[in-house]
Amino acid sequence: MGAKGLIISGSFGELLARQKASEEFELGELLIAESADAKTLMQVYDLLYGSQVSEQNLELISGMTLEEGTSLEFMDPHLRNYTLAKLKSLITIPKESKKKYKASKALPGFFSELLEVEKQDINFITKPKNPLFLGDMRSGSKVLELPLFLDGKKALSHHVLVPATTGRGKSNLVKCLLWKLAAEDYAGMLVLDPHDEYYNAEPGLKQHPAKDKIKYYSPEPLPGTDSLVFNLKDVTPDHFSGAVDWSTPQKEALSAYWKKFGKEWIEAVVLEKPLDNKYHEGTLGVIRRRVMDLLSLTWDGEKLHSDGIFKLNAGASTITDIVKAIMDAKIVVVDTSGFDGREEILIGSMITTELFKAYKRAKTKGTLKDTPVASIVLEEAPRVLGREVLEKGRNIFSTIAREGRKFNVGLLAITQLPSLIPRQILANMNTKIILGIEMKPERQAIIESAAQDLSQDDRAIASLDKGEAIVTSNFAPFALPVYVPLFDTIVETRRDNTQRAYPGLG
Ligand SMILES: Nc1ncnc2c1ncn2[C@@H]1O[C@H](COP(=O)(O)OP(=O)(O)OP(=O)(O)O)[C@@H](O)[C@H]1O
Ligand SMILES: [Mg+2]
C-alpha cells in the first residue's frame, strides 16, 4: 500500500504532513509512520491548504477565473496546490513483539511516509478480562472492524461520563453498553430511566436473550417484570436531599422527627406529632406539605392514603431485591418516566443510598473483592451534580462521585451540559465517552478535565457525527476514536451471531 502523505515539518505535538493528491486526509484519521524499529500511531487534528504560489498570485488567478473566465495554469496542479494536515503522535508501538507500546517521545523521521492504519497495527489493544464494550475503532469516519473495550471493573467504579449535544447518540451508546454487559458477571447496573427508553422500547433490553440478567421495575410492569412500589417505612429524610432544598431549620426538624419516631417518622410528620424541641409552625407545615406531595399521600382526617408508589402495606422488599440483584451482577432498569423531576430523584436517591450502604457493609465485612462492581446510570446528571445544586448541600450522587470508587460504586453520568458540573467532579470521572458536542464551553469543560491531552481535539469533537465518539480514560493507552453501533443492529445480529458477539451465552 502506498503512502497517503509525507511528514514535512513541525514540532512534537504539531507535525505537518503533505497529503498525496489522489488521497484524502480526514479530521480524526489515524495514520502510521514507520521507522526501523517502531511504528508511530498518529492522528490528524487539523487540515489546511498549502500552495507553491504566493498569496498575491493566488488572488490574481482566482480573480481571472471568476471575472474573466480564464484560468492560468503554470505548473502541474497536483504539485502547485495541496492539502496539509496537522498531526499529533498518539503512541509508539515497538516492532519487537515482546516490548510494550509506550507514549511517543521522539519525532518520526523527516519525510516519513504516512500509511493508512490497519487492524493489525493496533492489535496491541487486547480484550481485557472484564470487558466494557465501547464500539469499533474508528479512523476519521472510517470504521475498522476492531471492537474496543476498557477494563470494565476499573472504568465503571471510577465513574464514566457521557457528554454530548442532544441527539448525538448518548442513550444509544448506553443501550449498547448495557446489552453487552448483560453477558458479563463483573458488574451490576442501576439504570434510572426517565424516558422509559432502555428496557421497554423497540428495540430494547427486553429483547436480550439473558432474561434473568435484566430486571425491570415500573409502575406499569410488563408481564413477568416487577412493580415499582416502595414501603413508606423505607423512606428516610436523607433520601430527600437532591430532590428538595430544605432550609436549615427544616433539616433540623426533619432529623428531629427521624430521631424521635424512626420508621414511623412520616406518619408523625403528617399527624404533626409533637417534637421535643419547639419548631416554628410554618417550618413544620412546609415539611408536611412537601413530604405528602412528593410521596403522593393524603390525609382524610382519620387515615393516611397513598395515591402513588409509596405504600403503607406493600413494597417492603423492593429496595432489598434491587440491591441484591445489582450485587449479583444484574442490570436493574427503573422506569421513572411517569414522575416529575423531584419524584424521580427521590426514587433514585432511595435506591442509590441503600445500594451504597450495602457496598460499604461489604467492605467492612471483607466481601467487597468478590462482589461485582456497581454503576448507576444517571440521565441529565447536572440535576444532582450541578454546581448550583451542590452549593445547597450534598446528595448521594455527589457523595458517590467523590468517594464511591473506594467501595466499587461508580456513576455513569449522561449530560448535554458538562460545564454545569464542578470541575473537581468532572476530573474525578476517569472515563469520558465524548460524542459530538456543538457548544464550545461544553467542549472546553470536557477537554480541560480529560484523562488525555485533548487540547488539539476541539474541532474533532465538534464535528463528531452520530455514534462517533472519542473515549478518554485513565484506563486507555490513548484517547480512543470509536464508532458506537446503532443499537438496532446489535439486536438484529444477535440471532445469526450469538456465538461471536456474546461469548458465554448459548
Ligand atoms: N451509533 C449510531 N449510528 C447511527 N444512528 C444513531 C447512532 N446513535 C444514535 N443514532 C440516531 O440518533 C437518534 C438519537 O439518538 P439518542 O436518542 O441515543 O441521542 P441522545 O444523545 O440520547 O439524545 P437526547 O439528548 O435527546 O437524549 C437515534 O434515534 C438514532 O436514530
Ligand atoms: Mg438520550
XYZ file of C-alpha atoms and ligand atoms in Angstrom:
538
model
C 0.000 0.000 0.000
C 1.354 3.388 -0.928
C 1.889 6.386 1.274
C -1.019 8.736 1.866
C 1.355 11.563 2.676
C 4.748 12.643 3.929
C 5.766 14.366 7.128
C 7.448 17.608 6.175
C 7.907 19.797 9.227
C 6.519 20.833 12.558
C 7.245 20.181 16.182
C 6.488 17.318 18.541
C 2.766 17.795 19.161
C 2.239 19.613 15.896
C 3.608 17.754 12.928
C 2.834 18.913 9.427
C 2.270 16.477 6.597
C 1.524 16.918 2.930
C -1.297 14.828 1.540
C -0.826 12.919 -1.697
C -3.144 14.440 -4.292
C -5.037 11.216 -5.004
C -5.649 10.591 -1.274
C -7.851 12.364 1.211
C -6.916 13.124 4.787
C -9.761 13.432 7.221
C -10.100 15.054 10.620
C -9.514 12.383 13.259
C -7.900 9.988 10.782
C -5.272 7.608 12.139
C -2.029 7.175 10.232
C 1.084 5.115 10.776
C 4.639 6.404 10.426
C 7.149 3.568 10.362
C 10.759 3.631 11.433
C 13.255 0.752 11.557
C 12.222 -0.487 14.981
C 8.820 1.035 15.699
C 5.556 2.283 14.318
C 4.107 5.553 15.497
C 0.359 5.940 15.521
C -0.601 9.479 14.546
C -3.847 11.339 14.279
C -4.926 14.225 12.065
C -6.324 17.087 14.113
C -6.407 19.902 11.592
C -6.398 20.386 7.814
C -5.246 23.350 5.779
C -4.356 24.368 2.238
C -0.812 24.623 1.040
C 0.371 26.199 -2.187
C 3.587 26.907 -4.000
C 2.000 30.033 -5.443
C 2.188 33.234 -3.421
C -0.934 34.581 -1.796
C -0.976 37.543 -4.167
C -0.762 35.340 -7.223
C -3.475 33.058 -5.863
C -5.724 36.082 -5.562
C -4.855 37.087 -9.128
C -5.543 33.633 -10.534
C -8.869 33.338 -8.721
C -9.818 36.805 -9.957
C -9.116 35.855 -13.546
C -11.082 32.656 -13.184
C -14.051 34.407 -11.607
C -14.155 37.607 -13.645
C -12.641 36.722 -16.992
C -13.498 33.049 -17.184
C -9.903 32.217 -17.969
C -7.665 30.061 -15.878
C -3.933 30.316 -15.560
C -2.090 27.052 -15.305
C 1.618 27.391 -14.940
C 2.550 24.297 -13.017
C 1.112 20.823 -12.618
C -1.881 21.481 -10.335
C -1.013 18.413 -8.214
C 2.329 19.932 -7.397
C 1.171 23.504 -7.077
C -1.708 23.279 -4.614
C -2.199 20.608 -1.990
C -3.634 19.774 1.379
C -1.628 19.882 4.577
C -2.545 18.093 7.769
C -1.541 18.774 11.330
C -0.871 15.582 13.231
C -0.118 14.516 16.742
C 1.575 11.312 17.848
C -0.646 9.060 19.931
C 1.573 6.155 20.748
C 4.703 4.296 19.683
C 4.464 0.581 19.037
C 7.794 -1.288 19.023
C 8.117 -3.800 16.192
C 9.725 -6.298 18.535
C 6.606 -8.022 19.807
C 7.761 -8.503 23.387
C 8.112 -4.789 24.024
C 5.124 -2.865 25.199
C 3.678 0.156 23.454
C 4.558 3.475 25.015
C 3.787 7.133 24.768
C 5.665 8.729 21.871
C 8.714 10.661 22.972
C 10.626 11.180 19.719
C 9.817 12.739 16.383
C 9.227 10.420 13.461
C 11.868 10.754 10.752
C 11.853 13.674 8.366
C 9.898 12.791 5.186
C 8.444 9.741 6.959
C 5.767 8.115 4.867
C 2.301 8.107 6.359
C 0.394 4.904 5.803
C -3.247 4.141 6.278
C -3.821 2.417 9.600
C -4.793 -1.253 9.501
C -6.307 -3.594 12.025
C -3.058 -5.423 12.691
C -1.325 -2.139 13.547
C -3.454 -1.830 16.634
C -3.562 -5.440 17.725
C -1.662 -4.430 20.853
C -5.011 -3.362 22.291
C -6.381 -6.638 23.550
C -9.689 -7.576 25.120
C -9.394 -7.273 28.906
C -10.684 -9.865 31.363
C -13.679 -7.779 32.362
C -14.543 -6.115 29.064
C -16.595 -2.965 28.854
C -17.611 -2.698 25.209
C -17.215 0.746 23.667
C -17.651 0.218 19.955
C -15.367 -0.298 16.990
C -12.100 1.506 16.366
C -12.595 4.469 14.062
C -10.173 6.330 11.842
C -11.870 9.601 10.946
C -15.249 8.452 9.687
C -13.949 5.070 8.587
C -14.825 2.189 10.895
C -12.224 -0.531 11.408
C -13.603 -3.901 12.391
C -11.835 -3.874 15.710
C -14.005 -3.852 18.814
C -12.569 -1.791 21.651
C -13.003 -2.432 25.355
C -11.898 -0.928 28.624
C -11.297 -2.840 31.803
C -14.882 -2.560 32.967
C -14.286 -3.139 36.657
C -11.903 -0.222 36.804
C -13.733 2.033 34.377
C -17.163 1.624 35.972
C -16.018 2.050 39.565
C -14.035 5.178 38.658
C -17.066 6.814 37.008
C -17.962 7.276 33.378
C -19.252 10.489 31.857
C -21.130 10.567 28.560
C -21.315 14.180 27.379
C -22.930 15.194 24.090
C -25.328 17.552 22.435
C -28.871 16.252 22.223
C -29.499 13.610 19.592
C -25.866 12.555 19.120
C -26.419 9.064 20.473
C -25.909 9.092 24.253
C -28.836 6.803 25.002
C -27.976 4.573 22.062
C -24.444 4.189 23.398
C -25.601 3.319 26.902
C -28.069 0.798 25.490
C -25.279 -0.940 23.560
C -23.046 -0.909 26.594
C -25.764 -2.421 28.811
C -26.654 -5.049 26.218
C -23.055 -6.276 26.130
C -22.713 -6.027 29.907
C -25.617 -8.424 30.360
C -23.285 -11.149 29.117
C -20.712 -10.387 31.812
C -20.614 -11.119 35.508
C -18.353 -8.449 36.875
C -20.774 -5.539 37.214
C -24.289 -4.757 38.342
C -26.082 -1.708 36.969
C -28.824 0.515 38.277
C -30.435 2.347 35.379
C -32.645 5.273 36.341
C -34.614 5.693 33.154
C -36.680 8.898 32.928
C -37.767 8.235 29.332
C -38.522 4.530 29.625
C -36.265 4.010 26.605
C -33.845 1.349 27.817
C -35.948 -1.709 28.570
C -39.469 -1.360 27.279
C -38.635 0.008 23.841
C -38.398 -1.374 20.324
C -35.640 -2.357 20.189
C -34.874 -2.525 23.898
C -33.152 -4.569 26.573
C -36.286 -6.663 26.963
C -35.164 -8.490 23.824
C -31.942 -9.676 25.434
C -31.610 -13.479 25.498
C -30.262 -13.494 29.070
C -33.653 -12.734 30.605
C -32.631 -13.401 34.190
C -29.780 -10.880 33.960
C -32.042 -7.881 33.399
C -34.783 -6.715 35.754
C -37.355 -4.039 35.048
C -39.265 -2.090 37.687
C -42.117 0.079 36.542
C -45.347 1.476 37.986
C -46.851 -0.236 34.951
C -44.936 -3.510 34.871
C -44.911 -5.779 31.842
C -45.829 -9.440 32.288
C -43.045 -11.095 34.245
C -41.450 -7.854 35.440
C -41.659 -6.133 38.807
C -43.948 -3.440 40.055
C -42.276 -0.247 41.255
C -43.660 0.204 44.770
C -41.863 1.232 47.911
C -42.833 0.875 51.505
C -43.229 4.168 53.350
C -41.226 2.753 56.229
C -38.191 2.512 53.955
C -38.158 6.240 53.266
C -35.679 8.235 55.353
C -35.182 12.009 55.495
C -31.826 11.860 53.718
C -33.492 10.307 50.668
C -34.923 13.754 50.020
C -31.574 15.503 49.605
C -31.138 16.391 45.969
C -34.881 16.225 45.353
C -35.853 19.051 47.730
C -33.913 22.045 49.034
C -34.547 22.158 52.759
C -33.647 25.220 54.798
C -31.503 24.674 57.889
C -34.468 24.781 60.342
C -36.384 22.388 58.069
C -33.430 19.996 58.033
C -33.213 20.146 61.807
C -36.894 19.441 62.215
C -36.671 16.510 59.785
C -33.870 14.900 61.726
C -35.770 15.532 64.961
C -38.722 13.589 63.536
C -36.402 10.808 62.443
C -34.670 10.666 65.796
C -37.866 10.561 67.795
C -40.101 8.412 65.592
C -37.698 6.313 63.490
C -39.500 4.353 60.782
C -42.810 5.956 61.815
C -41.478 9.426 61.067
C -43.646 10.108 58.023
C -46.838 9.382 59.916
C -45.561 11.680 62.674
C -44.977 14.443 60.122
C -48.450 14.033 58.651
C -50.161 13.930 62.061
C -47.959 16.794 63.302
C -46.967 14.792 66.347
C -45.093 16.905 68.891
C -41.302 17.075 68.882
C -39.089 17.609 71.926
C -37.795 20.964 70.718
C -40.016 23.771 69.594
C -40.076 24.413 65.843
C -41.801 27.190 64.014
C -45.261 26.148 62.887
C -44.511 27.339 59.379
C -41.457 25.109 59.209
C -43.436 22.024 60.177
C -46.216 22.996 57.801
C -43.823 23.208 54.855
C -42.286 19.854 55.705
C -45.685 18.216 55.972
C -46.870 19.654 52.677
C -43.730 18.753 50.767
C -43.412 15.244 52.155
C -47.062 14.470 51.420
C -46.843 16.000 47.988
C -43.687 14.133 46.972
C -44.922 10.818 48.307
C -48.465 11.387 46.950
C -50.061 10.961 50.362
C -53.388 12.317 51.524
C -54.942 12.513 54.948
C -58.733 12.308 55.245
C -58.847 13.293 58.896
C -58.729 9.710 60.052
C -56.481 7.732 57.793
C -53.446 8.138 55.615
C -53.968 7.253 51.948
C -51.360 6.562 49.326
C -52.098 7.566 45.755
C -48.677 6.780 44.420
C -45.962 4.194 44.625
C -45.144 4.762 48.299
C -47.376 2.299 50.078
C -48.294 1.687 53.685
C -48.527 -2.071 53.381
C -46.639 -3.111 50.284
C -43.261 -2.863 48.633
C -41.314 -3.882 51.728
C -38.817 -5.944 49.749
C -38.369 -3.722 46.700
C -35.182 -1.965 47.746
C -33.564 -5.099 49.177
C -34.424 -7.012 45.998
C -32.947 -4.328 43.758
C -29.760 -4.050 45.811
C -29.347 -7.809 45.862
C -29.847 -8.068 42.094
C -27.161 -5.450 41.444
C -24.751 -7.185 43.796
C -25.484 -10.323 41.758
C -24.260 -8.555 38.589
C -27.717 -7.894 37.199
C -28.963 -4.866 35.328
C -31.911 -3.212 37.039
C -33.833 -0.723 34.940
C -36.167 1.537 36.911
C -38.797 3.253 34.798
C -39.314 6.713 36.273
C -40.993 8.138 33.167
C -44.293 8.695 34.926
C -42.866 11.005 37.583
C -41.832 14.603 37.757
C -38.172 15.508 38.210
C -38.221 15.669 42.004
C -40.048 12.375 42.468
C -37.648 10.763 40.064
C -34.653 11.990 42.055
C -36.277 10.836 45.283
C -36.750 7.326 43.868
C -33.195 7.291 42.543
C -31.791 8.595 45.830
C -33.628 5.968 47.869
C -32.270 3.048 45.895
C -28.821 4.550 45.483
C -28.473 5.370 49.184
C -29.295 1.808 50.172
C -27.088 0.368 47.428
C -24.148 2.438 48.634
C -24.753 1.360 52.234
C -24.717 -2.274 51.132
C -21.364 -1.811 49.402
C -19.943 -0.070 52.462
C -21.078 -3.028 54.562
C -19.437 -5.401 52.093
C -16.193 -3.520 52.507
C -16.377 -3.759 56.301
C -17.170 -7.465 56.072
C -14.300 -8.016 53.654
C -16.532 -9.352 50.848
C -16.146 -6.368 48.517
C -13.405 -8.044 46.497
C -15.741 -10.859 45.437
C -18.739 -8.610 44.766
C -19.389 -7.274 41.248
C -18.813 -3.537 40.939
C -21.911 -1.352 40.781
C -22.635 1.526 38.462
C -25.572 3.900 38.415
C -26.792 5.246 35.091
C -27.941 8.787 35.592
C -29.561 10.809 32.793
C -29.305 14.601 32.891
C -26.684 14.378 35.590
C -26.387 18.127 36.404
C -29.782 17.864 38.096
C -27.978 16.234 41.007
C -24.330 17.005 40.245
C -24.664 20.603 39.064
C -22.688 23.338 40.810
C -25.834 25.194 41.856
C -27.446 22.096 43.314
C -24.342 21.170 45.258
C -23.983 24.636 46.725
C -27.184 23.837 48.612
C -25.803 20.625 50.036
C -24.575 17.157 49.264
C -26.668 14.338 47.934
C -25.997 10.649 47.499
C -24.871 11.069 43.892
C -22.268 13.694 44.735
C -21.090 11.527 47.618
C -20.596 8.631 45.220
C -18.848 10.908 42.705
C -16.369 11.824 45.453
C -15.833 8.584 47.316
C -17.735 5.813 45.549
C -14.662 4.251 43.970
C -13.353 3.218 47.401
C -16.396 0.984 47.651
C -16.560 -0.087 43.989
C -19.621 2.023 43.283
C -19.472 4.381 40.323
C -21.685 6.682 38.330
C -22.354 6.536 34.621
C -23.464 10.097 34.192
C -25.079 11.351 30.988
C -25.348 15.036 30.173
C -25.692 17.647 27.478
C -24.181 20.284 29.758
C -20.987 19.075 31.411
C -19.959 22.677 32.124
C -22.583 22.791 34.895
C -20.767 20.081 36.845
C -17.993 21.296 39.172
C -14.512 20.775 37.815
C -13.424 18.565 40.641
C -16.230 16.102 39.976
C -15.574 16.212 36.224
C -11.920 15.419 36.845
C -12.961 12.540 39.109
C -14.836 10.936 36.238
C -11.911 8.993 34.929
C -13.527 7.820 31.709
C -15.316 10.128 29.307
C -17.102 8.832 26.269
C -17.378 12.009 24.247
C -19.914 12.154 21.430
C -20.498 15.242 19.279
C -20.621 18.465 21.289
C -21.695 21.602 19.453
C -21.170 24.241 22.088
C -17.668 25.499 22.713
C -17.943 25.991 26.517
C -19.194 22.418 26.872
C -16.292 21.061 24.826
C -13.909 23.182 26.884
C -15.171 21.729 30.173
C -14.544 18.232 28.846
C -11.170 18.950 27.269
C -9.911 20.539 30.483
C -10.883 17.543 32.589
C -9.929 14.743 30.185
C -7.553 11.934 31.061
C -5.535 12.535 27.888
C -4.436 15.794 26.301
C -7.316 16.748 24.031
C -6.296 20.372 23.604
C -5.978 19.882 19.855
C -9.225 17.944 19.503
C -11.698 20.761 19.814
C -12.597 20.665 16.104
C -12.696 16.902 16.033
C -15.167 16.824 18.946
C -17.336 19.481 17.335
C -17.506 17.511 14.111
C -18.300 14.066 15.528
C -21.256 12.532 13.739
C -23.975 10.424 15.369
C -22.373 7.419 17.049
C -18.816 8.705 16.606
C -17.027 9.059 19.907
C -13.676 9.812 21.465
C -13.015 7.866 24.635
C -10.577 9.414 27.036
C -9.792 7.306 30.057
C -7.161 6.617 32.693
C -7.584 3.031 31.601
C -6.895 3.545 27.874
C -3.447 3.899 26.272
C -4.551 6.995 24.336
C -7.792 8.794 23.534
C -9.610 6.109 21.551
C -11.608 7.096 18.482
C -14.639 4.854 18.475
C -17.756 4.204 16.440
C -20.699 3.078 18.527
C -23.009 0.853 16.519
C -26.687 1.615 16.239
C -28.398 -0.446 18.958
C -30.901 -1.818 16.428
C -28.096 -3.533 14.520
C -26.758 -5.175 17.673
C -30.190 -6.573 18.473
C -30.770 -7.678 14.886
C -27.468 -9.519 14.562
C -27.960 -11.317 17.838
C -29.580 -14.402 16.302
C -27.195 -15.063 13.453
C -24.220 -14.013 15.502
C -24.838 -15.057 19.078
C -21.649 -17.018 19.438
C -19.280 -14.397 18.163
C -20.853 -11.319 19.652
C -21.784 -12.622 23.088
C -19.302 -15.177 24.263
C -20.648 -17.019 27.242
C -24.222 -17.028 26.046
C -25.762 -20.016 24.318
N -24.445 4.993 16.518
C -25.445 5.488 15.799
N -25.489 5.283 14.486
C -26.496 5.769 13.757
N -27.507 6.485 14.251
C -27.532 6.744 15.543
C -26.486 6.253 16.390
N -26.757 6.655 17.647
C -27.903 7.339 17.599
N -28.375 7.398 16.341
C -29.618 8.038 15.898
O -29.791 9.246 16.606
C -31.018 9.266 17.316
C -30.816 9.920 18.664
O -30.003 9.105 19.451
P -30.114 9.078 21.036
O -31.522 9.039 21.476
O -29.227 7.995 21.506
O -29.494 10.516 21.356
P -29.295 11.220 22.763
O -27.932 11.815 22.731
O -29.585 10.269 23.847
O -30.361 12.373 22.713
P -31.091 13.128 23.931
O -30.142 14.187 24.391
O -32.301 13.698 23.283
O -31.392 12.122 24.991
C -31.435 7.807 17.433
O -32.822 7.680 17.411
C -30.805 7.161 16.230
O -31.690 7.178 15.151
Mg -30.958 10.261 25.437
